[in-house]
Amino acid sequence: MSSVDWALQAYSSLSELGIRFLKCLERNLSLYEYVPLKVLSKSLNVKLEKVNKVAESMRKQRLIVFSASPYKGYTLTSAGLDLLAIKMLAERDIIIRVGGVIGMGKESDVYLGVTPRGNYVALKFHRLGRTSFRKTRRLRSYGLVSGGWLKQCISAARREFKALEMLYGKMNVPQPIDREYHVMVMSPISGCMLYRYRGLLTRRHFEEVVEGMKISFCNGVIHSDLSEYNLIVDDDSHILFFDFPQWVPPTHPNADLYLKRDVRNMIKFFRERDVSIPSLEDVLKVIRGA
Ligand SMILES: Nc1ncnc2c1ncn2[C@@H]1O[C@H](COP(=O)(O)OP(=O)(O)OP(=O)(O)O)[C@@H](O)[C@H]1O
Ligand SMILES: [Mg+2]
């Protein structure tokens, strides 16, 4: 079962104390690897025996993990954090249902969600650390966040949401709708991933990529993981950009490096598809408006 499956399975049986328990673990993510039982009992204002009882059932539901040494304590699992996020989104009337998986990245699971008005949204659950051996370059641009992988996931969702807020309406990106913990709610996108696109790719497509990069740059965002895997040819045959958690502002010390890498990736991809492309320097000039 996936982490979201565990969360959904536990959803309706979770008590009010259970939710407070999970929230308390989340608040303490940066302080403790395992939150001591005594701290939990005190913050929740509940006797130790009661804490243990609630914890035991949540442990069986895979929402938390117990550690016996060097002291007794609990920590959240990704299912526990998924449950908190889903619960909060539902309480705030952002979603009423979580549907099936619509995408799976190396560092995220994307699910379909349904709003109270019956519209579909995409729910991106950030999963940093799932492939912890992955190149550290991505982590570097995320900035260091203490408190383990779950904190990093929350930070990634926050960053990605911010980028979409900065860019939506100015260029073709998913509409940012909301965010709760490590889950970003956005409009669903459809079309064909650029790497899978079998139609004729032309200079016009490349120019749309460059135009998007220029608008993004002018609005303070360098994607920093741009490739044919993070672009879609949408249903209107326009290029759509997504997957922004590792973006950096043009003032970042490595901004130049990331921008050049993004441009190089795109030049390489389009050249391999026999589209005639200007030089790296010329493309950079267009993007920087210099
Ligand atoms: N708004 C959306 N609507 C529908 N599907 C989406 C949406 N966003 C992402 N997806 C799907 O989920 C997959 C993973 O998304 P995304 O690339 O943002 O995550 P990732 O884990 O950072 O990916 P990567 O594997 O590049 O690290 C995408 O390839 C796409 O198929
Ligand atoms: Mg991606």
XYZ file of C-alpha atoms and ligand atoms in Angstrom:
322
model
C 0.000 0.000 0.000
C 1.168 3.537 -0.701
C 1.562 6.162 1.965
C -1.627 7.901 0.767
C -3.490 4.558 0.935
C -2.477 4.173 4.597
C -3.569 7.753 5.276
C -6.944 7.252 3.630
C -7.499 3.976 5.420
C -6.960 5.654 8.795
C -8.853 8.828 7.850
C -12.283 8.185 9.326
C -11.154 6.324 12.438
C -8.841 9.076 13.658
C -9.965 10.818 16.858
C -9.593 14.482 17.658
C -6.783 13.537 20.055
C -5.140 11.554 17.250
C -5.074 14.651 15.049
C -3.635 16.763 17.873
C -1.017 14.051 18.402
C 0.034 14.106 14.730
C 0.119 17.919 14.707
C 2.292 17.893 17.796
C 4.760 15.513 16.106
C 4.830 17.744 13.023
C 5.485 20.891 15.081
C 8.425 19.133 16.711
C 10.016 17.772 13.534
C 12.927 20.190 13.691
C 13.490 19.723 17.404
C 13.513 15.955 17.811
C 14.090 12.928 15.661
C 11.620 11.192 18.009
C 9.417 13.356 20.200
C 9.771 12.109 23.806
C 6.669 10.566 25.297
C 6.864 12.973 28.218
C 6.896 15.987 25.913
C 3.869 14.612 24.074
C 1.987 14.004 27.283
C 2.690 17.536 28.457
C 1.880 19.325 25.181
C -1.312 17.352 24.671
C -2.244 17.682 28.331
C -3.038 13.977 28.454
C -1.775 11.269 30.848
C 1.038 8.985 29.660
C -1.185 5.882 29.559
C -3.678 7.631 27.296
C -0.890 8.864 25.012
C 0.413 5.319 24.759
C -3.006 3.973 23.906
C -3.686 6.461 21.110
C -0.132 6.047 19.851
C -0.415 2.279 19.687
C -3.372 2.368 17.342
C -1.760 5.016 15.128
C 1.425 2.984 15.031
C -0.520 -0.002 13.731
C -2.040 2.258 11.105
C 1.507 3.212 10.029
C 0.978 6.894 10.824
C 3.769 7.070 13.399
C 6.870 5.147 14.399
C 7.988 4.274 17.925
C 11.527 4.296 19.240
C 12.475 2.755 22.585
C 16.013 4.046 22.936
C 17.752 6.201 24.001
C 14.335 7.336 25.276
C 10.743 6.459 24.428
C 9.352 8.598 21.681
C 7.421 8.820 18.441
C 7.894 10.366 15.046
C 5.675 10.899 12.012
C 5.724 8.720 8.925
C 4.903 10.129 5.503
C 1.475 8.480 5.833
C 0.937 10.446 9.054
C 1.876 13.685 7.341
C -0.293 12.784 4.309
C -3.220 12.256 6.658
C -2.700 15.636 8.337
C -2.510 17.424 4.990
C -5.590 15.686 3.574
C -7.547 16.380 6.769
C -6.645 20.074 6.752
C -7.457 20.462 3.050
C -10.835 18.825 3.654
C -11.562 20.984 6.706
C -10.828 24.080 4.699
C -13.185 22.892 1.913
C -10.411 22.667 -0.670
C -11.098 18.992 -1.414
C -13.777 16.475 -0.537
C -12.113 13.397 -2.004
C -8.760 11.967 -3.014
C -8.875 9.894 -6.185
C -6.303 7.826 -8.031
C -2.662 8.419 -8.905
C -2.162 10.637 -11.953
C 1.596 10.968 -11.841
C 4.610 9.597 -10.131
C 7.915 11.411 -10.112
C 11.164 10.547 -8.426
C 10.343 13.013 -5.696
C 6.570 13.179 -5.649
C 3.291 11.307 -5.993
C 0.527 13.172 -7.785
C -3.114 12.282 -7.075
C -6.395 13.510 -8.452
C -8.538 15.405 -5.938
C -12.172 16.485 -6.107
C -13.350 19.892 -4.845
C -16.696 20.511 -3.104
C -17.964 21.917 -6.431
C -17.058 18.719 -8.206
C -13.995 20.057 -10.027
C -10.787 18.091 -10.344
C -7.481 19.270 -8.897
C -4.001 17.744 -8.823
C -2.515 16.986 -5.387
C 1.254 16.817 -5.440
C 2.649 14.985 -2.393
C 6.328 15.892 -2.141
C 8.546 12.896 -1.341
C 12.099 14.066 -1.004
C 14.417 11.461 0.373
C 12.613 8.592 -1.305
C 15.628 8.346 -3.542
C 18.140 9.727 -1.095
C 21.028 8.714 -3.283
C 19.768 11.138 -5.889
C 22.162 13.800 -7.037
C 22.770 16.265 -4.244
C 22.536 19.179 -6.656
C 18.786 19.336 -6.193
C 19.126 19.432 -2.447
C 21.675 22.158 -2.673
C 19.305 24.479 -4.422
C 16.483 23.673 -1.989
C 18.542 25.231 0.796
C 19.261 23.318 3.945
C 16.273 22.631 6.127
C 16.662 20.946 9.480
C 14.269 18.329 10.779
C 14.698 15.468 8.400
C 13.067 14.522 5.163
C 9.502 15.417 6.074
C 10.548 18.982 6.816
C 12.326 19.035 3.453
C 9.128 17.865 1.768
C 7.144 20.660 3.402
C 9.784 23.145 2.387
C 9.758 21.865 -1.216
C 5.970 22.241 -1.447
C 6.179 25.754 -0.029
C 8.850 26.712 -2.533
C 7.034 25.210 -5.489
C 3.767 26.893 -4.517
C 5.548 30.239 -4.264
C 7.048 29.853 -7.755
C 3.655 29.061 -9.271
C 2.157 32.082 -7.509
C 4.899 34.267 -8.968
C 4.389 32.916 -12.494
C 0.753 31.959 -12.918
C -1.102 34.314 -15.260
C 2.193 35.446 -16.796
C 3.182 32.199 -18.472
C 1.857 28.687 -19.045
C 2.136 26.877 -15.685
C -0.425 24.975 -13.567
C -2.676 27.216 -11.489
C -1.619 27.173 -7.821
C -4.699 26.608 -5.669
C -3.528 25.836 -2.150
C -0.892 24.151 -0.037
C -0.966 22.245 3.205
C 2.228 20.844 4.732
C 3.981 18.921 1.900
C 0.961 18.803 -0.426
C 0.485 21.291 -3.205
C -2.935 21.666 -4.797
C -2.942 22.871 -8.391
C -4.950 22.675 -11.575
C -4.584 19.363 -13.404
C -2.520 19.563 -16.562
C -3.060 17.517 -19.671
C -1.266 17.032 -22.924
C 1.826 15.109 -23.883
C 5.095 15.148 -21.962
C 7.700 16.727 -24.233
C 10.013 13.699 -24.083
C 7.189 11.485 -25.347
C 5.896 13.880 -27.981
C 5.740 12.176 -31.360
C 4.313 15.108 -33.345
C 6.526 17.451 -35.331
C 8.602 19.644 -33.068
C 9.449 22.979 -34.638
C 11.395 26.141 -33.959
C 8.099 27.587 -32.684
C 8.098 25.098 -29.782
C 11.685 25.987 -28.911
C 10.855 29.691 -29.046
C 7.971 29.112 -26.650
C 10.360 27.405 -24.243
C 12.760 30.354 -24.462
C 9.894 32.836 -24.076
C 8.727 30.954 -20.958
C 12.259 30.991 -19.544
C 12.504 34.720 -20.227
C 9.190 35.523 -18.518
C 10.116 33.267 -15.631
C 13.535 34.939 -15.293
C 11.990 38.448 -15.429
C 9.619 37.413 -12.656
C 12.381 36.160 -10.406
C 12.355 32.427 -11.120
C 15.006 30.191 -12.690
C 13.523 26.703 -12.975
C 16.846 24.880 -12.339
C 15.590 21.422 -13.326
C 14.329 22.172 -16.790
C 14.238 19.280 -19.215
C 11.879 17.483 -21.578
C 10.570 15.661 -18.459
C 9.230 18.856 -16.896
C 7.549 20.333 -19.962
C 4.290 19.373 -21.594
C 2.884 20.095 -25.020
C -0.611 20.924 -23.790
C -3.923 20.221 -25.521
C -3.641 23.542 -27.428
C -0.160 22.544 -28.587
C 1.506 25.138 -26.348
C 4.458 24.456 -24.080
C 3.572 24.245 -20.371
C 6.198 24.377 -17.600
C 5.854 22.453 -14.330
C 7.835 20.881 -11.433
C 9.388 23.975 -9.817
C 10.454 23.050 -6.249
C 14.151 23.560 -6.930
C 13.828 27.030 -8.506
C 16.221 29.798 -7.523
C 15.960 33.574 -7.914
C 18.321 35.333 -10.374
C 20.168 36.746 -7.339
C 21.156 33.230 -6.150
C 24.953 32.710 -6.133
C 24.609 29.799 -8.581
C 21.862 31.372 -10.689
C 24.074 31.619 -13.747
C 25.073 27.977 -13.523
C 21.478 26.747 -13.201
C 20.210 28.996 -15.980
C 22.923 27.799 -18.348
C 22.235 24.188 -17.482
C 18.514 24.667 -18.187
C 19.260 26.271 -21.545
C 21.808 23.594 -22.464
C 19.297 20.839 -21.702
C 16.746 22.443 -24.000
C 19.223 23.119 -26.806
C 20.416 19.519 -26.662
C 16.886 18.122 -26.716
C 15.712 20.235 -29.659
C 18.924 19.662 -31.645
C 18.460 15.921 -31.246
C 15.004 16.424 -32.738
C 16.561 18.187 -35.734
C 15.261 21.627 -34.878
C 17.743 24.347 -35.797
C 18.631 26.275 -32.683
C 20.677 29.427 -31.985
C 23.818 29.351 -29.844
C 23.787 29.139 -26.041
C 25.002 32.735 -25.768
C 22.261 34.053 -28.071
C 19.562 32.225 -26.131
C 20.928 33.521 -22.821
C 20.835 37.078 -24.194
C 17.162 36.702 -25.065
C 16.319 35.305 -21.625
C 18.243 37.937 -19.720
C 16.954 40.681 -22.023
C 20.520 41.890 -22.479
N -0.742 19.463 -12.246
C -0.619 18.208 -12.666
N -1.660 17.580 -13.262
C -1.543 16.304 -13.701
N -0.429 15.561 -13.611
C 0.645 16.134 -13.037
C 0.612 17.477 -12.533
N 1.828 17.763 -12.041
C 2.580 16.663 -12.210
N 1.885 15.682 -12.816
C 2.366 14.326 -13.182
O 3.169 13.820 -12.128
C 4.503 13.532 -12.579
C 5.494 13.963 -11.531
O 5.395 15.359 -11.357
P 6.649 16.310 -11.201
O 7.521 16.215 -12.393
O 6.131 17.665 -10.845
O 7.330 15.653 -9.913
P 8.806 15.187 -9.539
O 8.680 14.091 -8.554
O 9.556 16.384 -9.089
O 9.382 14.671 -10.851
P 10.853 14.211 -11.217
O 10.725 12.771 -11.524
O 11.116 15.071 -12.419
O 11.765 14.501 -10.071
C 4.652 14.302 -13.891
O 5.521 13.657 -14.743
C 3.244 14.350 -14.425
O 2.985 13.169 -15.163
Mg 9.451 16.141 -12.846
